[in-house]
C-alpha cells in the first residue's frame, strides 16, 4: 500500500488475522459502497462529514475499510487506529451485523442523541486513549488536543452529531485516563 515500513502495524494486523480468521482489509476509494455512503453522509450533515472516504477508517462485519490517506500515515498512527477498529470487530462478533446495525445505524433519529452509536464509539475511543498511552506514554493520553479531537467526534458531524454534550464526553475521557494512570501506577500530582 505504501513504501513506508510499518512493522508495528503489520505485526498487529497479523494478530488481528489470528483473532478474526475472516478479516478482510479493503481500500475505501476503490470500494463503490464506501463512495455511496460518503455521498449520503455529506448530504445528511450538509457537508460537515466530507471525510468518510479520505480520512475515516470503518469496520463492517469482519472487514476494515481503510481511508484514502492511510498510505501517508505513520506506523504509530495506523497502529493506534487499528486498536480502535479492533474494538469494533469484537463488537460485530458480539452483537452480529444485524445487532450492530440496530445499535449503531438505526438511531439516526433523533440525529444528535444516538445513544447506541455513542456507547459503541465510546468503547472504541477508550481503546484509542489506551493505544496512545501504550505507544507514546501516558502523557499522550492526557494531551488536551487529543481530548478535543475525541470530543469533536461525539459532538460534531463526523458521526452525525451522535452525542452533543462535550463536558460529559470530557468527563468520560478523564475517567478513562485516570483508569490508565491507576493501571500503570503513574497517578499525576493533583
Ligand atoms: Zn469507531
Short mmCIF file of N, CA and C and ligand atoms in Angstrom, two decimals:
data_model
loop_
_atom_site.label_atom_id
_atom_site.label_comp_id
_atom_site.label_asym_id
_atom_site.label_seq_id
_atom_site.Cartn_x
_atom_site.Cartn_y
_atom_site.Cartn_z
N UNK A 1 0.83 -1.21 0.00
CA UNK A 1 0.00 0.00 0.00
C UNK A 1 0.85 1.25 0.00
N UNK A 2 2.00 1.17 0.69
CA UNK A 2 2.91 2.33 0.64
C UNK A 2 4.32 1.83 0.86
N UNK A 3 5.27 2.68 0.56
CA UNK A 3 6.67 2.27 0.68
C UNK A 3 7.17 2.37 2.12
N UNK A 4 6.41 3.12 2.95
CA UNK A 4 6.82 3.28 4.35
C UNK A 4 6.86 1.92 5.06
N UNK A 5 7.95 1.64 5.79
CA UNK A 5 7.92 0.42 6.60
C UNK A 5 6.97 0.59 7.78
N UNK A 6 6.13 -0.40 8.01
CA UNK A 6 5.13 -0.29 9.09
C UNK A 6 5.14 -1.57 9.93
N UNK A 7 6.26 -1.83 10.61
CA UNK A 7 6.38 -3.10 11.34
C UNK A 7 5.33 -3.29 12.43
N UNK A 8 5.05 -2.20 13.15
CA UNK A 8 4.09 -2.31 14.26
C UNK A 8 2.70 -2.64 13.73
N UNK A 9 2.31 -1.94 12.67
CA UNK A 9 1.01 -2.17 12.04
C UNK A 9 0.93 -3.58 11.48
N UNK A 10 1.98 -4.00 10.80
CA UNK A 10 1.97 -5.34 10.18
C UNK A 10 1.84 -6.42 11.24
N UNK A 11 2.58 -6.25 12.35
CA UNK A 11 2.53 -7.25 13.42
C UNK A 11 1.13 -7.29 14.02
N UNK A 12 0.53 -6.11 14.20
CA UNK A 12 -0.80 -6.07 14.82
C UNK A 12 -1.85 -6.65 13.88
N UNK A 13 -1.72 -6.36 12.59
CA UNK A 13 -2.65 -6.94 11.62
C UNK A 13 -2.55 -8.47 11.62
N UNK A 14 -1.35 -8.99 11.77
CA UNK A 14 -1.17 -10.44 11.84
C UNK A 14 -1.90 -11.00 13.07
N UNK A 15 -1.79 -10.27 14.21
CA UNK A 15 -2.52 -10.68 15.42
C UNK A 15 -4.03 -10.68 15.16
N UNK A 16 -4.49 -9.60 14.51
CA UNK A 16 -5.93 -9.49 14.25
C UNK A 16 -6.41 -10.61 13.33
N UNK A 17 -5.56 -10.99 12.38
CA UNK A 17 -5.95 -12.07 11.47
C UNK A 17 -6.09 -13.40 12.22
N UNK A 18 -5.31 -13.56 13.29
CA UNK A 18 -5.46 -14.77 14.12
C UNK A 18 -6.76 -14.71 14.90
N UNK A 19 -7.05 -13.50 15.45
CA UNK A 19 -8.26 -13.35 16.24
C UNK A 19 -9.51 -13.40 15.36
N UNK A 20 -9.40 -12.88 14.14
CA UNK A 20 -10.53 -12.83 13.20
C UNK A 20 -10.11 -13.48 11.89
N UNK A 21 -10.24 -14.81 11.78
CA UNK A 21 -9.76 -15.51 10.58
C UNK A 21 -10.41 -14.98 9.29
N UNK A 22 -11.60 -14.38 9.41
CA UNK A 22 -12.28 -13.89 8.20
C UNK A 22 -12.01 -12.42 7.92
N UNK A 23 -11.04 -11.87 8.62
CA UNK A 23 -10.74 -10.44 8.45
C UNK A 23 -10.40 -10.11 7.00
N UNK A 24 -11.02 -9.04 6.51
CA UNK A 24 -10.66 -8.50 5.19
C UNK A 24 -10.28 -7.04 5.37
N UNK A 25 -9.34 -6.57 4.56
CA UNK A 25 -8.96 -5.16 4.58
C UNK A 25 -9.17 -4.61 3.19
N UNK A 26 -10.02 -3.57 3.09
CA UNK A 26 -10.45 -3.04 1.80
C UNK A 26 -10.13 -1.54 1.74
N UNK A 27 -9.71 -1.07 0.59
CA UNK A 27 -9.48 0.38 0.41
C UNK A 27 -10.79 1.07 0.04
N UNK A 28 -11.16 2.09 0.84
CA UNK A 28 -12.41 2.79 0.55
C UNK A 28 -12.46 3.45 -0.83
N UNK A 29 -11.39 4.10 -1.27
CA UNK A 29 -11.51 4.87 -2.52
C UNK A 29 -11.91 4.03 -3.72
N UNK A 30 -11.59 2.71 -3.70
CA UNK A 30 -11.94 1.88 -4.84
C UNK A 30 -13.15 0.99 -4.53
N UNK A 31 -13.85 1.29 -3.43
CA UNK A 31 -14.97 0.47 -2.99
C UNK A 31 -16.27 1.24 -3.23
N UNK A 32 -17.09 0.79 -4.20
CA UNK A 32 -18.27 1.58 -4.61
C UNK A 32 -19.20 1.92 -3.46
N UNK A 33 -19.44 0.97 -2.52
CA UNK A 33 -20.39 1.26 -1.44
C UNK A 33 -19.87 2.35 -0.51
N UNK A 34 -18.56 2.36 -0.28
CA UNK A 34 -17.98 3.42 0.56
C UNK A 34 -18.20 4.78 -0.07
N UNK A 35 -18.09 4.83 -1.39
CA UNK A 35 -18.28 6.11 -2.08
C UNK A 35 -19.73 6.55 -1.98
N UNK A 36 -20.66 5.57 -2.01
CA UNK A 36 -22.08 5.92 -1.86
C UNK A 36 -22.35 6.44 -0.45
N UNK A 37 -21.81 5.75 0.55
CA UNK A 37 -22.01 6.18 1.95
C UNK A 37 -21.45 7.58 2.13
N UNK A 38 -20.30 7.84 1.52
CA UNK A 38 -19.68 9.16 1.59
C UNK A 38 -20.66 10.24 1.12
N UNK A 39 -21.34 9.95 0.01
CA UNK A 39 -22.28 10.95 -0.53
C UNK A 39 -23.47 11.14 0.42
N UNK A 40 -23.97 10.05 0.99
CA UNK A 40 -25.11 10.15 1.91
C UNK A 40 -24.72 10.97 3.14
N UNK A 41 -23.52 10.70 3.68
CA UNK A 41 -23.09 11.41 4.89
C UNK A 41 -22.89 12.90 4.62
N UNK A 42 -22.34 13.21 3.44
CA UNK A 42 -22.18 14.63 3.09
C UNK A 42 -23.54 15.32 3.07
N UNK A 43 -24.54 14.65 2.49
CA UNK A 43 -25.87 15.24 2.38
C UNK A 43 -26.51 15.40 3.76
N UNK A 44 -26.38 14.33 4.56
CA UNK A 44 -27.03 14.29 5.87
C UNK A 44 -26.45 15.35 6.81
N UNK A 45 -25.19 15.68 6.64
CA UNK A 45 -24.52 16.62 7.55
C UNK A 45 -24.26 17.96 6.86
N UNK A 46 -24.89 18.20 5.72
CA UNK A 46 -24.68 19.43 4.95
C UNK A 46 -23.19 19.69 4.71
N UNK A 47 -22.47 18.64 4.36
CA UNK A 47 -21.05 18.78 4.05
C UNK A 47 -20.14 18.70 5.26
N UNK A 48 -20.72 18.59 6.46
CA UNK A 48 -19.90 18.55 7.68
C UNK A 48 -19.04 17.29 7.75
N UNK A 49 -19.59 16.18 7.34
CA UNK A 49 -18.80 14.95 7.25
C UNK A 49 -18.50 14.70 5.78
N UNK A 50 -17.35 15.20 5.33
CA UNK A 50 -16.94 15.04 3.93
C UNK A 50 -15.66 14.24 3.86
N UNK A 51 -15.30 13.59 4.98
CA UNK A 51 -14.00 12.93 5.06
C UNK A 51 -14.15 11.42 5.23
N UNK A 52 -15.34 10.89 4.94
CA UNK A 52 -15.58 9.47 5.18
C UNK A 52 -14.61 8.60 4.38
N UNK A 53 -14.42 8.92 3.11
CA UNK A 53 -13.51 8.13 2.28
C UNK A 53 -12.07 8.58 2.48
N UNK A 54 -11.86 9.88 2.65
CA UNK A 54 -10.49 10.39 2.68
C UNK A 54 -9.79 10.10 4.00
N UNK A 55 -10.52 10.13 5.14
CA UNK A 55 -9.87 10.16 6.44
C UNK A 55 -10.32 9.07 7.40
N UNK A 56 -11.60 8.66 7.33
CA UNK A 56 -12.13 7.78 8.37
C UNK A 56 -11.98 6.31 8.03
N UNK A 57 -11.55 5.54 9.02
CA UNK A 57 -11.48 4.09 8.90
C UNK A 57 -12.79 3.54 9.44
N UNK A 58 -13.31 2.49 8.81
CA UNK A 58 -14.61 1.96 9.18
C UNK A 58 -14.55 0.43 9.28
N UNK A 59 -15.32 -0.12 10.19
CA UNK A 59 -15.46 -1.58 10.25
C UNK A 59 -16.90 -1.94 9.97
N UNK A 60 -17.09 -2.96 9.12
CA UNK A 60 -18.41 -3.52 8.91
C UNK A 60 -18.25 -5.03 8.90
N UNK A 61 -18.90 -5.71 9.83
CA UNK A 61 -18.74 -7.16 9.94
C UNK A 61 -17.30 -7.49 10.31
N UNK A 62 -16.63 -8.27 9.46
CA UNK A 62 -15.23 -8.57 9.74
C UNK A 62 -14.32 -7.92 8.70
N UNK A 63 -14.77 -6.78 8.16
CA UNK A 63 -13.97 -6.05 7.18
C UNK A 63 -13.59 -4.68 7.71
N UNK A 64 -12.31 -4.33 7.53
CA UNK A 64 -11.84 -2.98 7.85
C UNK A 64 -11.69 -2.23 6.54
N UNK A 65 -12.33 -1.06 6.45
CA UNK A 65 -12.25 -0.23 5.26
C UNK A 65 -11.29 0.93 5.54
N UNK A 66 -10.21 0.99 4.76
CA UNK A 66 -9.17 1.99 5.00
C UNK A 66 -9.40 3.24 4.16
N UNK A 67 -9.13 4.40 4.76
CA UNK A 67 -9.34 5.65 4.03
C UNK A 67 -8.22 5.94 3.03
N UNK A 68 -8.47 6.93 2.18
CA UNK A 68 -7.50 7.28 1.13
C UNK A 68 -6.16 7.70 1.71
N UNK A 69 -6.19 8.35 2.90
CA UNK A 69 -4.94 8.90 3.45
C UNK A 69 -4.12 7.85 4.22
N UNK A 70 -4.57 6.61 4.23
CA UNK A 70 -3.91 5.58 5.03
C UNK A 70 -2.42 5.47 4.70
N UNK A 71 -2.11 5.47 3.41
CA UNK A 71 -0.73 5.28 2.97
C UNK A 71 0.22 6.37 3.42
N UNK A 72 -0.32 7.54 3.78
CA UNK A 72 0.55 8.65 4.20
C UNK A 72 0.78 8.66 5.70
N UNK A 73 0.12 7.76 6.42
CA UNK A 73 0.19 7.83 7.88
C UNK A 73 1.36 7.05 8.43
N UNK A 74 1.80 7.48 9.60
CA UNK A 74 2.92 6.80 10.25
C UNK A 74 2.48 5.42 10.74
N UNK A 75 3.46 4.60 10.99
CA UNK A 75 3.21 3.27 11.55
C UNK A 75 2.42 3.39 12.85
N UNK A 76 2.82 4.34 13.70
CA UNK A 76 2.17 4.52 15.00
C UNK A 76 0.70 4.91 14.83
N UNK A 77 0.45 5.86 13.93
CA UNK A 77 -0.92 6.34 13.72
C UNK A 77 -1.81 5.19 13.21
N UNK A 78 -1.26 4.39 12.30
CA UNK A 78 -2.04 3.26 11.78
C UNK A 78 -2.34 2.25 12.89
N UNK A 79 -1.32 1.97 13.68
CA UNK A 79 -1.49 1.00 14.77
C UNK A 79 -2.58 1.47 15.74
N UNK A 80 -2.52 2.74 16.11
CA UNK A 80 -3.50 3.29 17.07
C UNK A 80 -4.91 3.19 16.48
N UNK A 81 -5.04 3.52 15.21
CA UNK A 81 -6.36 3.41 14.56
C UNK A 81 -6.84 1.97 14.56
N UNK A 82 -5.94 1.03 14.28
CA UNK A 82 -6.36 -0.38 14.24
C UNK A 82 -6.78 -0.88 15.61
N UNK A 83 -6.15 -0.35 16.67
CA UNK A 83 -6.58 -0.73 18.03
C UNK A 83 -8.04 -0.33 18.25
N UNK A 84 -8.40 0.88 17.77
CA UNK A 84 -9.78 1.36 17.85
C UNK A 84 -10.70 0.45 17.02
N UNK A 85 -10.29 0.16 15.80
CA UNK A 85 -11.14 -0.64 14.91
C UNK A 85 -11.29 -2.08 15.41
N UNK A 86 -10.27 -2.58 16.10
CA UNK A 86 -10.34 -3.94 16.65
C UNK A 86 -11.50 -4.04 17.64
N UNK A 87 -11.76 -2.95 18.38
CA UNK A 87 -12.91 -2.95 19.30
C UNK A 87 -14.19 -3.13 18.50
N UNK A 88 -14.29 -2.45 17.35
CA UNK A 88 -15.49 -2.61 16.52
C UNK A 88 -15.61 -4.02 15.95
N UNK A 89 -14.47 -4.62 15.57
CA UNK A 89 -14.51 -6.01 15.08
C UNK A 89 -15.08 -6.92 16.18
N UNK A 90 -14.65 -6.68 17.43
CA UNK A 90 -15.14 -7.51 18.54
C UNK A 90 -16.63 -7.24 18.80
N UNK A 91 -17.03 -5.97 18.64
CA UNK A 91 -18.45 -5.65 18.82
C UNK A 91 -19.30 -6.36 17.77
N UNK A 92 -18.83 -6.40 16.52
CA UNK A 92 -19.57 -7.11 15.47
C UNK A 92 -19.66 -8.59 15.79
N UNK A 93 -18.57 -9.14 16.36
CA UNK A 93 -18.59 -10.56 16.72
C UNK A 93 -19.60 -10.79 17.85
N UNK A 94 -19.64 -9.83 18.78
CA UNK A 94 -20.51 -9.96 19.95
C UNK A 94 -21.99 -9.79 19.57
N UNK A 95 -22.29 -8.76 18.78
CA UNK A 95 -23.69 -8.41 18.51
C UNK A 95 -24.19 -8.91 17.16
N UNK A 96 -23.29 -9.30 16.26
CA UNK A 96 -23.69 -9.67 14.90
C UNK A 96 -23.94 -8.42 14.06
N UNK A 97 -24.00 -8.61 12.74
CA UNK A 97 -24.17 -7.45 11.85
C UNK A 97 -25.54 -6.81 12.06
N UNK A 98 -26.58 -7.65 12.24
CA UNK A 98 -27.92 -7.10 12.44
C UNK A 98 -27.98 -6.32 13.75
N UNK A 99 -27.45 -6.93 14.81
CA UNK A 99 -27.45 -6.27 16.11
C UNK A 99 -26.69 -4.95 16.07
N UNK A 100 -25.52 -4.96 15.43
CA UNK A 100 -24.73 -3.73 15.36
C UNK A 100 -25.45 -2.66 14.54
N UNK A 101 -26.11 -3.11 13.46
CA UNK A 101 -26.82 -2.14 12.63
C UNK A 101 -27.95 -1.51 13.43
N UNK A 102 -28.63 -2.33 14.24
CA UNK A 102 -29.70 -1.79 15.07
C UNK A 102 -29.15 -0.80 16.09
N UNK A 103 -28.06 -1.20 16.75
CA UNK A 103 -27.50 -0.34 17.79
C UNK A 103 -26.91 0.93 17.17
N UNK A 104 -26.19 0.73 16.06
CA UNK A 104 -25.37 1.81 15.52
C UNK A 104 -26.10 2.64 14.48
N UNK A 105 -26.80 1.92 13.60
CA UNK A 105 -27.30 2.58 12.40
C UNK A 105 -28.67 3.21 12.56
N UNK A 106 -29.57 2.49 13.20
CA UNK A 106 -30.95 2.98 13.24
C UNK A 106 -31.13 4.31 13.95
N UNK A 107 -30.45 4.51 15.09
CA UNK A 107 -30.75 5.76 15.80
C UNK A 107 -30.21 6.99 15.10
N UNK A 108 -30.39 7.07 13.78
CA UNK A 108 -30.10 8.33 13.09
C UNK A 108 -31.15 9.35 13.52
N UNK A 109 -32.30 8.84 13.98
CA UNK A 109 -33.33 9.71 14.54
C UNK A 109 -33.48 9.39 15.99
N UNK A 110 -33.39 10.27 16.90
CA UNK A 110 -33.05 11.64 16.55
C UNK A 110 -31.55 11.79 16.32
N UNK A 111 -31.21 12.40 15.21
CA UNK A 111 -29.82 12.79 14.99
C UNK A 111 -29.46 13.69 16.16
N UNK A 112 -28.37 13.43 16.79
CA UNK A 112 -28.00 14.28 17.91
C UNK A 112 -28.25 13.62 19.25
N UNK A 113 -28.83 12.44 19.27
CA UNK A 113 -28.94 11.73 20.53
C UNK A 113 -28.93 10.25 20.24
N UNK A 114 -27.82 9.83 19.68
CA UNK A 114 -27.73 8.44 19.24
C UNK A 114 -26.99 7.66 20.31
N UNK A 115 -27.74 7.27 21.33
CA UNK A 115 -27.13 6.64 22.50
C UNK A 115 -26.36 5.37 22.13
N UNK A 116 -26.96 4.53 21.28
CA UNK A 116 -26.31 3.27 20.90
C UNK A 116 -24.99 3.53 20.21
N UNK A 117 -25.01 4.43 19.23
CA UNK A 117 -23.79 4.75 18.49
C UNK A 117 -22.74 5.34 19.42
N UNK A 118 -23.18 6.21 20.33
CA UNK A 118 -22.24 6.84 21.24
C UNK A 118 -21.60 5.79 22.16
N UNK A 119 -22.39 4.82 22.62
CA UNK A 119 -21.85 3.78 23.51
C UNK A 119 -20.84 2.91 22.77
N UNK A 120 -21.19 2.56 21.53
CA UNK A 120 -20.30 1.74 20.70
C UNK A 120 -18.99 2.49 20.45
N UNK A 121 -19.09 3.77 20.09
CA UNK A 121 -17.88 4.55 19.80
C UNK A 121 -17.09 4.83 21.08
N UNK A 122 -17.79 5.02 22.19
CA UNK A 122 -17.04 5.31 23.41
C UNK A 122 -16.14 4.14 23.78
N UNK A 123 -16.66 2.91 23.66
CA UNK A 123 -15.84 1.75 23.95
C UNK A 123 -14.57 1.76 23.08
N UNK A 124 -14.72 2.17 21.82
CA UNK A 124 -13.58 2.17 20.90
C UNK A 124 -12.64 3.35 21.18
N UNK A 125 -13.18 4.52 21.54
CA UNK A 125 -12.29 5.66 21.83
C UNK A 125 -11.54 5.48 23.14
N UNK A 126 -12.11 4.71 24.07
CA UNK A 126 -11.37 4.38 25.28
C UNK A 126 -10.12 3.58 24.90
N UNK A 127 -10.28 2.70 23.92
CA UNK A 127 -9.14 1.93 23.43
C UNK A 127 -8.15 2.84 22.69
N UNK A 128 -8.66 3.86 22.01
CA UNK A 128 -7.77 4.84 21.36
C UNK A 128 -6.87 5.49 22.41
N UNK A 129 -7.45 5.90 23.54
CA UNK A 129 -6.65 6.51 24.61
C UNK A 129 -5.62 5.52 25.14
N UNK A 130 -6.02 4.28 25.33
CA UNK A 130 -5.08 3.26 25.82
C UNK A 130 -3.95 3.04 24.82
N UNK A 131 -4.30 3.06 23.52
CA UNK A 131 -3.28 2.85 22.48
C UNK A 131 -2.29 4.01 22.46
N UNK A 132 -2.78 5.25 22.60
CA UNK A 132 -1.86 6.40 22.69
C UNK A 132 -0.91 6.23 23.86
N UNK A 133 -1.46 5.80 25.01
CA UNK A 133 -0.60 5.62 26.19
C UNK A 133 0.44 4.53 25.94
N UNK A 134 0.04 3.45 25.28
CA UNK A 134 0.97 2.36 25.00
C UNK A 134 2.08 2.80 24.06
N UNK A 135 1.73 3.60 23.05
CA UNK A 135 2.72 3.97 22.02
C UNK A 135 3.61 5.11 22.50
N UNK A 136 3.01 6.14 23.06
CA UNK A 136 3.76 7.37 23.37
C UNK A 136 3.93 7.63 24.85
N UNK A 137 3.28 6.86 25.70
CA UNK A 137 3.31 7.13 27.13
C UNK A 137 2.05 7.83 27.59
N UNK A 138 1.83 7.81 28.92
CA UNK A 138 0.58 8.35 29.48
C UNK A 138 0.35 9.81 29.13
N UNK A 139 1.44 10.57 29.01
CA UNK A 139 1.27 12.00 28.73
C UNK A 139 0.49 12.20 27.42
N UNK A 140 0.65 11.27 26.47
CA UNK A 140 -0.06 11.39 25.19
C UNK A 140 -1.56 11.20 25.38
N UNK A 141 -1.92 10.32 26.33
CA UNK A 141 -3.34 10.10 26.60
C UNK A 141 -3.95 11.29 27.35
N UNK A 142 -3.07 12.11 27.95
CA UNK A 142 -3.57 13.30 28.67
C UNK A 142 -3.62 14.53 27.77
N UNK A 143 -3.14 14.42 26.55
CA UNK A 143 -2.99 15.58 25.66
C UNK A 143 -4.34 16.26 25.38
N UNK A 144 -4.47 17.53 25.75
CA UNK A 144 -5.74 18.23 25.53
C UNK A 144 -6.15 18.27 24.05
N UNK A 145 -5.17 18.26 23.15
CA UNK A 145 -5.52 18.28 21.72
C UNK A 145 -6.20 16.97 21.32
N UNK A 146 -5.70 15.88 21.87
CA UNK A 146 -6.35 14.58 21.59
C UNK A 146 -7.76 14.57 22.18
N UNK A 147 -7.89 15.10 23.39
CA UNK A 147 -9.21 15.14 24.03
C UNK A 147 -10.19 15.98 23.21
N UNK A 148 -9.70 17.11 22.69
CA UNK A 148 -10.57 17.97 21.87
C UNK A 148 -11.01 17.22 20.62
N UNK A 149 -10.07 16.48 20.03
CA UNK A 149 -10.39 15.70 18.83
C UNK A 149 -11.48 14.66 19.14
N UNK A 150 -11.32 13.96 20.25
CA UNK A 150 -12.30 12.92 20.60
C UNK A 150 -13.66 13.55 20.90
N UNK A 151 -13.65 14.68 21.65
CA UNK A 151 -14.93 15.35 21.95
C UNK A 151 -15.67 15.69 20.66
N UNK A 152 -14.87 16.19 19.68
CA UNK A 152 -15.48 16.60 18.42
C UNK A 152 -16.09 15.43 17.66
N UNK A 153 -15.51 14.23 17.82
CA UNK A 153 -16.07 13.06 17.14
C UNK A 153 -17.48 12.80 17.64
N UNK A 154 -17.70 13.07 18.94
CA UNK A 154 -19.02 12.80 19.52
C UNK A 154 -20.01 13.94 19.26
N UNK A 155 -19.50 15.17 19.28
CA UNK A 155 -20.42 16.30 19.23
C UNK A 155 -20.61 16.85 17.82
N UNK A 156 -19.67 16.55 16.91
CA UNK A 156 -19.69 17.16 15.59
C UNK A 156 -20.32 16.27 14.52
N UNK A 157 -20.12 16.65 13.27
CA UNK A 157 -20.77 15.96 12.16
C UNK A 157 -20.16 14.61 11.79
N UNK A 158 -18.96 14.29 12.33
CA UNK A 158 -18.25 13.08 11.88
C UNK A 158 -19.14 11.85 11.99
N UNK A 159 -19.83 11.71 13.11
CA UNK A 159 -20.74 10.59 13.32
C UNK A 159 -22.18 11.10 13.42
N UNK A 160 -22.43 12.14 12.64
CA UNK A 160 -23.76 12.74 12.56
C UNK A 160 -24.27 13.15 13.95
N UNK A 161 -23.42 13.96 14.62
CA UNK A 161 -23.83 14.60 15.89
C UNK A 161 -24.39 13.60 16.89
N UNK A 162 -23.62 12.55 17.18
CA UNK A 162 -24.23 11.48 17.96
C UNK A 162 -24.44 11.81 19.43
N UNK A 163 -23.58 12.68 19.99
CA UNK A 163 -23.71 12.93 21.42
C UNK A 163 -23.21 14.35 21.73
N UNK A 164 -24.07 15.35 21.56
CA UNK A 164 -23.61 16.75 21.60
C UNK A 164 -23.43 17.31 23.01
N UNK A 165 -22.71 16.56 23.85
CA UNK A 165 -22.52 17.01 25.23
C UNK A 165 -21.02 16.97 25.56
N UNK A 166 -20.27 18.01 25.14
CA UNK A 166 -18.80 17.96 25.25
C UNK A 166 -18.31 17.76 26.67
N UNK A 167 -18.97 18.37 27.65
CA UNK A 167 -18.45 18.22 29.02
C UNK A 167 -18.64 16.81 29.54
N UNK A 168 -19.73 16.17 29.12
CA UNK A 168 -19.95 14.78 29.51
C UNK A 168 -18.89 13.89 28.86
N UNK A 169 -18.60 14.16 27.59
CA UNK A 169 -17.57 13.36 26.90
C UNK A 169 -16.23 13.55 27.61
N UNK A 170 -15.93 14.79 27.98
CA UNK A 170 -14.65 15.05 28.66
C UNK A 170 -14.59 14.33 30.02
N UNK A 171 -15.69 14.26 30.72
CA UNK A 171 -15.70 13.52 31.99
C UNK A 171 -15.38 12.04 31.76
N UNK A 172 -15.95 11.49 30.68
CA UNK A 172 -15.65 10.09 30.33
C UNK A 172 -14.16 9.94 30.01
N UNK A 173 -13.63 10.90 29.26
CA UNK A 173 -12.20 10.84 28.90
C UNK A 173 -11.36 10.90 30.16
N UNK A 174 -11.69 11.82 31.06
CA UNK A 174 -10.92 11.97 32.31
C UNK A 174 -10.93 10.67 33.11
N UNK A 175 -12.09 10.05 33.15
CA UNK A 175 -12.21 8.80 33.89
C UNK A 175 -11.36 7.70 33.24
N UNK A 176 -11.37 7.67 31.91
CA UNK A 176 -10.59 6.64 31.19
C UNK A 176 -9.10 6.87 31.41
N UNK A 177 -8.68 8.13 31.38
CA UNK A 177 -7.25 8.44 31.59
C UNK A 177 -6.86 8.09 33.03
N UNK A 178 -7.74 8.41 33.98
CA UNK A 178 -7.45 8.06 35.37
C UNK A 178 -7.31 6.55 35.54
N UNK A 179 -8.13 5.79 34.82
CA UNK A 179 -8.03 4.32 34.90
C UNK A 179 -6.70 3.85 34.32
N UNK A 180 -6.26 4.48 33.23
CA UNK A 180 -4.96 4.11 32.64
C UNK A 180 -3.84 4.44 33.62
N UNK A 181 -3.97 5.60 34.28
CA UNK A 181 -2.94 6.00 35.26
C UNK A 181 -2.90 5.02 36.43
N UNK A 182 -4.07 4.63 36.89
CA UNK A 182 -4.14 3.68 38.01
C UNK A 182 -3.51 2.36 37.62
N UNK A 183 -3.79 1.92 36.37
CA UNK A 183 -3.22 0.67 35.86
C UNK A 183 -1.70 0.70 35.88
N UNK A 184 -1.15 1.85 35.46
CA UNK A 184 0.30 1.93 35.32
C UNK A 184 0.95 2.40 36.62
N UNK A 185 0.14 2.75 37.63
CA UNK A 185 0.68 3.23 38.88
C UNK A 185 1.31 4.60 38.78
N UNK A 186 0.93 5.34 37.73
CA UNK A 186 1.53 6.65 37.48
C UNK A 186 0.45 7.74 37.60
N UNK A 187 -0.03 7.94 38.82
CA UNK A 187 -1.04 8.98 39.01
C UNK A 187 -0.36 10.34 39.00
N UNK A 188 -1.00 11.33 38.37
CA UNK A 188 -0.41 12.67 38.35
C UNK A 188 -0.59 13.34 39.71
N UNK A 189 0.27 14.30 40.01
CA UNK A 189 0.08 15.04 41.25
C UNK A 189 -1.14 15.93 41.07
N UNK A 190 -2.05 15.94 42.07
CA UNK A 190 -3.29 16.68 41.90
C UNK A 190 -3.09 18.20 41.83
ZN1 LIG B 1 -15.13 3.98 15.86
#
